[in-house]
PDB file of C-alpha atoms in Angstrom:
ATOM      1  CA  MET J 236      -3.808 -20.557   9.964  1.00 40.00           C
ATOM      2  CA  GLY J 237      -1.343 -20.612   6.825  1.00 47.00           C
ATOM      3  CA  THR J 238      -0.855 -17.518   4.467  1.00 61.00           C
ATOM      4  CA  PRO J 239      -3.260 -18.733   1.794  1.00 61.00           C
ATOM      5  CA  GLU J 240      -6.013 -19.598   4.366  1.00 68.00           C
ATOM      6  CA  LEU J 241      -5.372 -16.093   5.836  1.00 66.00           C
ATOM      7  CA  LEU J 242      -5.966 -14.317   2.659  1.00 64.00           C
ATOM      8  CA  LEU J 243      -9.247 -16.142   1.838  1.00 61.00           C
ATOM      9  CA  ALA J 244     -10.510 -15.334   5.387  1.00 70.00           C
ATOM     10  CA  MET J 245     -10.072 -11.750   4.547  1.00 67.00           C
ATOM     11  CA  THR J 246     -13.028 -11.420   2.579  1.00 88.00           C
ATOM     12  CA  THR J 247     -13.637  -7.691   2.578  1.00 97.00           C
ATOM     13  CA  PHE J 248     -10.868  -4.943   1.704  1.00 98.00           C
ATOM     14  CA  GLY J 249     -11.767  -1.404   3.231  1.00 98.00           C
ATOM     15  CA  ILE J 250      -9.987   0.913   1.176  1.00 98.00           C
ATOM     16  CA  ILE J 251      -9.421   4.417   2.390  1.00 98.00           C
ATOM     17  CA  GLY J 252      -8.698   6.672  -0.731  1.00 98.00           C
ATOM     18  CA  ALA J 253     -10.491   6.086  -4.102  1.00 97.00           C
ATOM     19  CA  GLY J 254      -7.837   7.536  -6.296  1.00 96.00           C
ATOM     20  CA  HIS J 255      -5.701   5.794  -8.876  1.00 97.00           C
ATOM     21  CA  ILE J 256      -3.897   3.502  -6.628  1.00 98.00           C
ATOM     22  CA  GLY J 257      -6.964   2.763  -4.543  1.00 98.00           C
ATOM     23  CA  SER J 258      -9.200   2.069  -7.373  1.00 98.00           C
ATOM     24  CA  GLN J 259      -6.805  -0.287  -9.070  1.00 98.00           C
ATOM     25  CA  VAL J 260      -6.106  -2.242  -5.849  1.00 98.00           C
ATOM     26  CA  ALA J 261      -9.953  -2.519  -5.719  1.00 98.00           C
ATOM     27  CA  ARG J 262     -10.190  -3.991  -9.128  1.00 98.00           C
ATOM     28  CA  ALA J 263      -7.154  -6.472  -8.445  1.00 98.00           C
ATOM     29  CA  VAL J 264      -8.882  -7.696  -5.212  1.00 97.00           C
ATOM     30  CA  ILE J 265     -12.412  -7.744  -6.605  1.00 97.00           C
ATOM     31  CA  ALA J 266     -10.833 -10.048  -9.392  1.00 96.00           C
ATOM     32  CA  LEU J 267      -9.668 -12.441  -6.630  1.00 95.00           C
ATOM     33  CA  GLY J 268     -13.203 -12.903  -5.423  1.00 94.00           C
ATOM     34  CA  HIS J 269     -13.038 -10.137  -2.609  1.00 96.00           C
ATOM     35  CA  ASP J 270     -15.695  -7.612  -1.529  1.00 96.00           C
ATOM     36  CA  VAL J 271     -14.507  -3.907  -1.337  1.00 98.00           C
ATOM     37  CA  VAL J 272     -15.783  -1.075   0.755  1.00 98.00           C
ATOM     38  CA  ILE J 273     -14.230   2.196  -0.581  1.00 98.00           C
ATOM     39  CA  ALA J 274     -14.036   5.816   0.622  1.00 98.00           C
ATOM     40  CA  ASN J 275     -12.640   9.074  -0.244  1.00 97.00           C
ATOM     41  CA  SER J 276     -12.584  12.478   1.328  1.00 93.00           C
ATOM     42  CA  ARG J 277     -15.660  13.997  -0.529  1.00 93.00           C
ATOM     43  CA  GLY J 278     -18.277  11.405   0.686  1.00 95.00           C
ATOM     44  CA  PRO J 279     -19.741   8.318  -0.771  1.00 97.00           C
ATOM     45  CA  GLU J 280     -22.171  10.033  -3.019  1.00 97.00           C
ATOM     46  CA  THR J 281     -19.219  11.217  -5.226  1.00 97.00           C
ATOM     47  CA  LEU J 282     -18.154   7.556  -5.927  1.00 98.00           C
ATOM     48  CA  THR J 283     -21.353   6.477  -7.852  1.00 98.00           C
ATOM     49  CA  ALA J 284     -19.462   6.189 -11.161  1.00 98.00           C
ATOM     50  CA  LEU J 285     -16.547   4.167  -9.643  1.00 98.00           C
ATOM     51  CA  ILE J 286     -19.041   1.782  -7.966  1.00 98.00           C
ATOM     52  CA  ASP J 287     -20.887   1.312 -11.105  1.00 98.00           C
ATOM     53  CA  ASP J 288     -17.473   0.387 -12.885  1.00 98.00           C
ATOM     54  CA  LEU J 289     -16.290  -1.973 -10.145  1.00 98.00           C
ATOM     55  CA  GLY J 290     -19.498  -3.787 -10.009  1.00 98.00           C
ATOM     56  CA  PRO J 291     -21.721  -5.487  -7.383  1.00 97.00           C
ATOM     57  CA  SER J 292     -18.688  -6.568  -5.255  1.00 97.00           C
ATOM     58  CA  ALA J 293     -18.003  -2.870  -4.169  1.00 98.00           C
ATOM     59  CA  ARG J 294     -19.940  -0.299  -2.285  1.00 98.00           C
ATOM     60  CA  ALA J 295     -19.050   3.233  -1.363  1.00 98.00           C
ATOM     61  CA  ALA J 296     -18.945   4.556   2.380  1.00 98.00           C
ATOM     62  CA  THR J 297     -17.119   7.055   4.578  1.00 98.00           C
ATOM     63  CA  ALA J 298     -13.532   6.395   5.740  1.00 98.00           C
ATOM     64  CA  GLN J 299     -14.721   5.409   9.177  1.00 97.00           C
ATOM     65  CA  GLU J 300     -17.317   2.945   7.604  1.00 98.00           C
ATOM     66  CA  ALA J 301     -14.733   1.571   5.173  1.00 98.00           C
ATOM     67  CA  ALA J 302     -12.147   1.073   8.151  1.00 98.00           C
ATOM     68  CA  ALA J 303     -14.678  -0.764  10.213  1.00 98.00           C
ATOM     69  CA  ALA J 304     -15.979  -3.021   7.328  1.00 97.00           C
ATOM     70  CA  GLY J 305     -12.762  -4.196   6.068  1.00 97.00           C
ATOM     71  CA  ASP J 306     -11.209  -7.430   7.369  1.00 96.00           C
ATOM     72  CA  VAL J 307      -7.975  -5.715   5.790  1.00 96.00           C
ATOM     73  CA  ALA J 308      -7.448  -2.210   5.222  1.00 98.00           C
ATOM     74  CA  VAL J 309      -5.551  -0.218   2.474  1.00 98.00           C
ATOM     75  CA  VAL J 310      -4.568   3.354   3.228  1.00 98.00           C
ATOM     76  CA  THR J 311      -3.993   5.292   0.036  1.00 98.00           C
ATOM     77  CA  VAL J 312      -4.723   8.914   0.708  1.00 97.00           C
ATOM     78  CA  PRO J 313      -2.159  11.857   0.104  1.00 97.00           C
ATOM     79  CA  PHE J 314       0.495  11.384   2.731  1.00 97.00           C
ATOM     80  CA  GLY J 315      -0.108  14.770   4.218  1.00 97.00           C
ATOM     81  CA  LYS J 316      -3.553  13.629   5.266  1.00 96.00           C
ATOM     82  CA  TYR J 317      -2.346  10.459   6.979  1.00 98.00           C
ATOM     83  CA  LYS J 318      -3.541  11.813  10.380  1.00 97.00           C
ATOM     84  CA  ASP J 319      -7.204  11.761   9.187  1.00 97.00           C
ATOM     85  CA  VAL J 320      -7.145   8.007   8.711  1.00 98.00           C
ATOM     86  CA  PRO J 321      -9.492   6.496  11.306  1.00 98.00           C
ATOM     87  CA  VAL J 322      -7.650   4.866  14.268  1.00 98.00           C
ATOM     88  CA  GLU J 323     -10.056   2.775  16.338  1.00 98.00           C
ATOM     89  CA  PRO J 324     -11.677   0.629  13.742  1.00 98.00           C
ATOM     90  CA  LEU J 325      -8.174  -0.330  12.315  1.00 98.00           C
ATOM     91  CA  ALA J 326      -7.160  -1.782  15.694  1.00 98.00           C
ATOM     92  CA  GLY J 327      -5.757  -5.257  15.169  1.00 97.00           C
ATOM     93  CA  LYS J 328      -5.991  -5.216  11.490  1.00 97.00           C
ATOM     94  CA  ILE J 329      -3.505  -5.295   8.662  1.00 97.00           C
ATOM     95  CA  VAL J 330      -3.270  -2.152   6.857  1.00 98.00           C
ATOM     96  CA  LEU J 331      -1.427  -1.916   3.519  1.00 98.00           C
ATOM     97  CA  ASP J 332       0.175   1.534   3.250  1.00 98.00           C
ATOM     98  CA  THR J 333       0.548   2.672  -0.352  1.00 98.00           C
ATOM     99  CA  ASN J 334       1.544   6.333   0.818  1.00 97.00           C
ATOM    100  CA  ASN J 335       4.409   8.269  -0.784  1.00 97.00           C
ATOM    101  CA  TYR J 336       5.661  11.716   0.347  1.00 98.00           C
ATOM    102  CA  TYR J 337       5.503  14.547  -2.073  1.00 97.00           C
ATOM    103  CA  TRP J 338       6.423  17.731  -0.102  1.00 97.00           C
ATOM    104  CA  GLU J 339       5.237  19.861  -2.969  1.00 97.00           C
ATOM    105  CA  ARG J 340       1.887  18.584  -2.114  1.00 97.00           C
ATOM    106  CA  ASP J 341       1.898  17.450   1.411  1.00 97.00           C
ATOM    107  CA  GLY J 342       4.048  20.210   2.838  1.00 97.00           C
ATOM    108  CA  ARG J 343       7.214  19.805   4.608  1.00 97.00           C
ATOM    109  CA  PHE J 344       7.913  16.843   7.184  1.00 97.00           C
ATOM    110  CA  GLY J 345      11.315  17.559   8.633  1.00 97.00           C
ATOM    111  CA  GLU J 346      11.766  14.175  10.104  1.00 97.00           C
ATOM    112  CA  LEU J 347      11.461  12.606   6.629  1.00 97.00           C
ATOM    113  CA  ASP J 348      13.666  15.203   4.872  1.00 97.00           C
ATOM    114  CA  ARG J 349      16.342  14.315   7.556  1.00 96.00           C
ATOM    115  CA  GLY J 350      16.057  10.796   7.036  1.00 96.00           C
ATOM    116  CA  GLU J 351      14.836  10.216  10.633  1.00 97.00           C
ATOM    117  CA  ALA J 352      11.694   8.526   9.920  1.00 98.00           C
ATOM    118  CA  THR J 353       9.689   6.844   6.974  1.00 98.00           C
ATOM    119  CA  THR J 354       6.246   7.414   5.706  1.00 98.00           C
ATOM    120  CA  SER J 355       4.882   4.084   6.771  1.00 98.00           C
ATOM    121  CA  GLY J 356       6.515   4.388  10.105  1.00 98.00           C
ATOM    122  CA  LEU J 357       4.652   7.630  10.909  1.00 98.00           C
ATOM    123  CA  LEU J 358       1.429   5.906   9.717  1.00 98.00           C
ATOM    124  CA  GLN J 359       2.207   2.945  12.241  1.00 98.00           C
ATOM    125  CA  GLN J 360       2.606   5.735  14.876  1.00 98.00           C
ATOM    126  CA  HIS J 361      -0.860   6.929  13.962  1.00 98.00           C
ATOM    127  CA  LEU J 362      -2.251   3.505  14.194  1.00 98.00           C
ATOM    128  CA  PRO J 363      -0.357   2.067  17.262  1.00 98.00           C
ATOM    129  CA  ASP J 364      -2.657  -1.046  17.343  1.00 98.00           C
ATOM    130  CA  ALA J 365      -2.671  -1.864  13.544  1.00 98.00           C
ATOM    131  CA  LYS J 366      -0.430  -4.101  11.605  1.00 98.00           C
ATOM    132  CA  VAL J 367       0.972  -1.587   8.867  1.00 98.00           C
ATOM    133  CA  VAL J 368       2.848  -3.033   5.858  1.00 98.00           C
ATOM    134  CA  LYS J 369       4.378  -1.034   2.890  1.00 98.00           C
ATOM    135  CA  ALA J 370       2.880  -2.200  -0.287  1.00 98.00           C
ATOM    136  CA  PHE J 371       2.031  -1.046  -3.710  1.00 98.00           C
ATOM    137  CA  ASN J 372       3.704   2.399  -3.132  1.00 98.00           C
ATOM    138  CA  HIS J 373       6.397   2.076  -6.056  1.00 98.00           C
ATOM    139  CA  ILE J 374       4.124   0.926  -8.950  1.00 98.00           C
ATOM    140  CA  THR J 375       1.887   3.205 -11.099  1.00 97.00           C
ATOM    141  CA  ALA J 376      -1.659   2.626 -10.732  1.00 98.00           C
ATOM    142  CA  VAL J 377      -2.299   1.060 -14.025  1.00 97.00           C
ATOM    143  CA  ASP J 378       0.539  -1.608 -13.788  1.00 98.00           C
ATOM    144  CA  ILE J 379      -1.126  -3.173 -10.871  1.00 98.00           C
ATOM    145  CA  THR J 380      -3.787  -4.705 -13.067  1.00 98.00           C
ATOM    146  CA  THR J 381      -1.568  -5.111 -16.121  1.00 98.00           C
ATOM    147  CA  THR J 382       1.822  -6.155 -15.426  1.00 98.00           C
ATOM    148  CA  GLY J 383       1.406  -9.144 -13.211  1.00 98.00           C
ATOM    149  CA  SER J 384       2.214 -12.609 -14.365  1.00 98.00           C
ATOM    150  CA  PRO J 385       1.950 -16.249 -13.045  1.00 97.00           C
ATOM    151  CA  ALA J 386       4.488 -17.457 -10.411  1.00 97.00           C
ATOM    152  CA  GLY J 387       7.621 -18.859 -12.167  1.00 96.00           C
ATOM    153  CA  THR J 388       7.399 -16.587 -15.274  1.00 97.00           C
ATOM    154  CA  HIS J 389      10.938 -15.232 -16.363  1.00 97.00           C
ATOM    155  CA  GLY J 390      11.424 -11.810 -15.434  1.00 97.00           C
ATOM    156  CA  ARG J 391       8.257 -11.508 -13.226  1.00 98.00           C
ATOM    157  CA  ARG J 392       7.789  -8.240 -11.827  1.00 98.00           C
ATOM    158  CA  ALA J 393       8.664  -7.892  -8.033  1.00 98.00           C
ATOM    159  CA  LEU J 394       7.276  -5.467  -5.343  1.00 98.00           C
ATOM    160  CA  VAL J 395       8.403  -4.695  -1.891  1.00 98.00           C
ATOM    161  CA  VAL J 396       6.794  -5.136   1.402  1.00 98.00           C
ATOM    162  CA  ALA J 397       8.103  -3.967   4.819  1.00 98.00           C
ATOM    163  CA  SER J 398       6.457  -4.070   8.233  1.00 98.00           C
ATOM    164  CA  ASP J 399       7.133  -4.956  11.767  1.00 98.00           C
ATOM    165  CA  HIS J 400       4.544  -7.799  11.922  1.00 98.00           C
ATOM    166  CA  PRO J 401       5.504 -10.999  10.169  1.00 97.00           C
ATOM    167  CA  ASP J 402       1.643 -12.009   9.400  1.00 95.00           C
ATOM    168  CA  ALA J 403       1.301  -8.705   7.532  1.00 96.00           C
ATOM    169  CA  VAL J 404       4.374  -9.560   5.508  1.00 97.00           C
ATOM    170  CA  ASP J 405       3.084 -12.902   4.856  1.00 95.00           C
ATOM    171  CA  PHE J 406      -0.525 -11.477   3.846  1.00 95.00           C
ATOM    172  CA  ALA J 407       0.950  -8.894   1.482  1.00 97.00           C
ATOM    173  CA  THR J 408       3.386 -11.250  -0.091  1.00 97.00           C
ATOM    174  CA  ASP J 409       0.483 -13.752  -0.755  1.00 95.00           C
ATOM    175  CA  LEU J 410      -1.785 -10.933  -2.256  1.00 96.00           C
ATOM    176  CA  TYR J 411       1.329  -9.847  -4.410  1.00 97.00           C
ATOM    177  CA  ASP J 412       1.636 -13.414  -5.577  1.00 97.00           C
ATOM    178  CA  ARG J 413      -2.136 -13.942  -6.428  1.00 96.00           C
ATOM    179  CA  ILE J 414      -2.262 -10.638  -8.315  1.00 97.00           C
ATOM    180  CA  GLY J 415       0.811 -11.613 -10.326  1.00 98.00           C
ATOM    181  CA  PHE J 416       4.010 -10.318  -8.511  1.00 98.00           C
ATOM    182  CA  ASP J 417       6.918 -11.618  -6.593  1.00 98.00           C
ATOM    183  CA  THR J 418       8.032  -9.996  -3.234  1.00 98.00           C
ATOM    184  CA  VAL J 419      11.275  -8.684  -1.882  1.00 98.00           C
ATOM    185  CA  ALA J 420      10.645  -8.026   1.875  1.00 98.00           C
ATOM    186  CA  VAL J 421      12.855  -5.211   3.365  1.00 97.00           C
ATOM    187  CA  SER J 422      11.405  -5.467   6.893  1.00 97.00           C
ATOM    188  CA  PRO J 423      11.375  -4.072   9.599  1.00 98.00           C
ATOM    189  CA  LEU J 424       9.271  -0.858   8.600  1.00 98.00           C
ATOM    190  CA  SER J 425      12.161   1.384   9.407  1.00 98.00           C
ATOM    191  CA  GLU J 426      13.812   0.101   6.199  1.00 98.00           C
ATOM    192  CA  SER J 427      10.783   0.958   3.886  1.00 98.00           C
ATOM    193  CA  TRP J 428      12.570   4.335   3.025  1.00 98.00           C
ATOM    194  CA  ARG J 429      14.536   2.114   0.347  1.00 98.00           C
ATOM    195  CA  VAL J 430      11.506   2.154  -1.748  1.00 98.00           C
ATOM    196  CA  GLU J 431      10.090   5.627  -1.245  1.00 97.00           C
ATOM    197  CA  ARG J 432      10.260   8.464  -3.868  1.00 96.00           C
ATOM    198  CA  ASP J 433      13.187   8.987  -6.035  1.00 95.00           C
ATOM    199  CA  ARG J 434      15.032   5.815  -4.916  1.00 97.00           C
ATOM    200  CA  PRO J 435      16.275   3.612  -7.858  1.00 97.00           C
ATOM    201  CA  ALA J 436      13.498   1.149  -7.067  1.00 97.00           C
ATOM    202  CA  TYR J 437      10.732   3.725  -7.279  1.00 97.00           C
ATOM    203  CA  VAL J 438       8.375   3.312  -9.967  1.00 96.00           C
ATOM    204  CA  SER J 439      10.736   1.269 -11.936  1.00 93.00           C
ATOM    205  CA  ARG J 440       9.662  -2.269 -13.388  1.00 97.00           C
ATOM    206  CA  GLN J 441      12.025  -4.845 -11.845  1.00 98.00           C
ATOM    207  CA  ASP J 442      12.329  -8.236 -11.465  1.00 98.00           C
ATOM    208  CA  LYS J 443      13.264  -9.758  -8.016  1.00 98.00           C
ATOM    209  CA  ALA J 444      17.150  -9.641  -8.566  1.00 98.00           C
ATOM    210  CA  GLU J 445      17.024  -6.211  -9.973  1.00 98.00           C
ATOM    211  CA  LEU J 446      14.678  -5.042  -7.374  1.00 98.00           C
ATOM    212  CA  GLU J 447      17.189  -6.255  -4.621  1.00 98.00           C
ATOM    213  CA  ALA J 448      19.973  -4.422  -6.268  1.00 98.00           C
ATOM    214  CA  ASN J 449      18.171  -1.321  -6.446  1.00 98.00           C
ATOM    215  CA  LEU J 450      17.188  -1.503  -2.810  1.00 98.00           C
ATOM    216  CA  ALA J 451      20.807  -2.053  -1.794  1.00 97.00           C
ATOM    217  CA  LYS J 452      22.092   1.040  -3.510  1.00 97.00           C
ATOM    218  CA  ALA J 453      19.432   3.399  -2.455  1.00 97.00           C
ATOM    219  CA  PRO J 454      20.479   6.468  -0.581  1.00 96.00           C
ATOM    220  CA  ARG J 455      18.800   7.318   2.789  1.00 95.00           C
ATOM    221  CA  THR J 456      18.204  11.029   1.888  1.00 92.00           C
ATOM    222  CA  ILE J 457      17.485  12.630  -1.452  1.00 86.00           C
TER     223      ILE J 457
END
């Protein structure tokens, strides 16, 4: 199955986390013709306004239900809560991980502070049978649906993917392209620190060459 066919086959996105990033990813994939099942930590009854805004292609659910319903999943919860993400229903699925580590919010994780682990690597350990791919973590939410442009556009914005699973990289790359972004892959997942918080590539609008340069000069620890 080629990459475009893979994306078309993934008809439903299970989005775990209905905050700014989750909501904007939902809007972006709905615009591509996909369905969305979205969850937050407070329960589906609190998502009425968001579902009304997203329209008939979206429905609210629990995190467990969103994980089970999605052909592909998006995890976009505060990093400190990553162990609350359902495990069994995500087995075998591609999981787009948007998380970032903010110790002020999440508490200290010594393995991250020391540069011994990555946020997405820890999620992959938590989801051993899923195919975790770092995506959408270094772009502000509103930019997801407002700064894309057609392929070949001069200065087209680029975003990073990283994964230990080539099919997950292909999927995220094709999704980026359809939304309007070029891709720079920094696989394996252990290299995803290059686009984590406070590195040169973090939340900066860059084309592909600029992003590659910023990734190359990123320090391992901050």
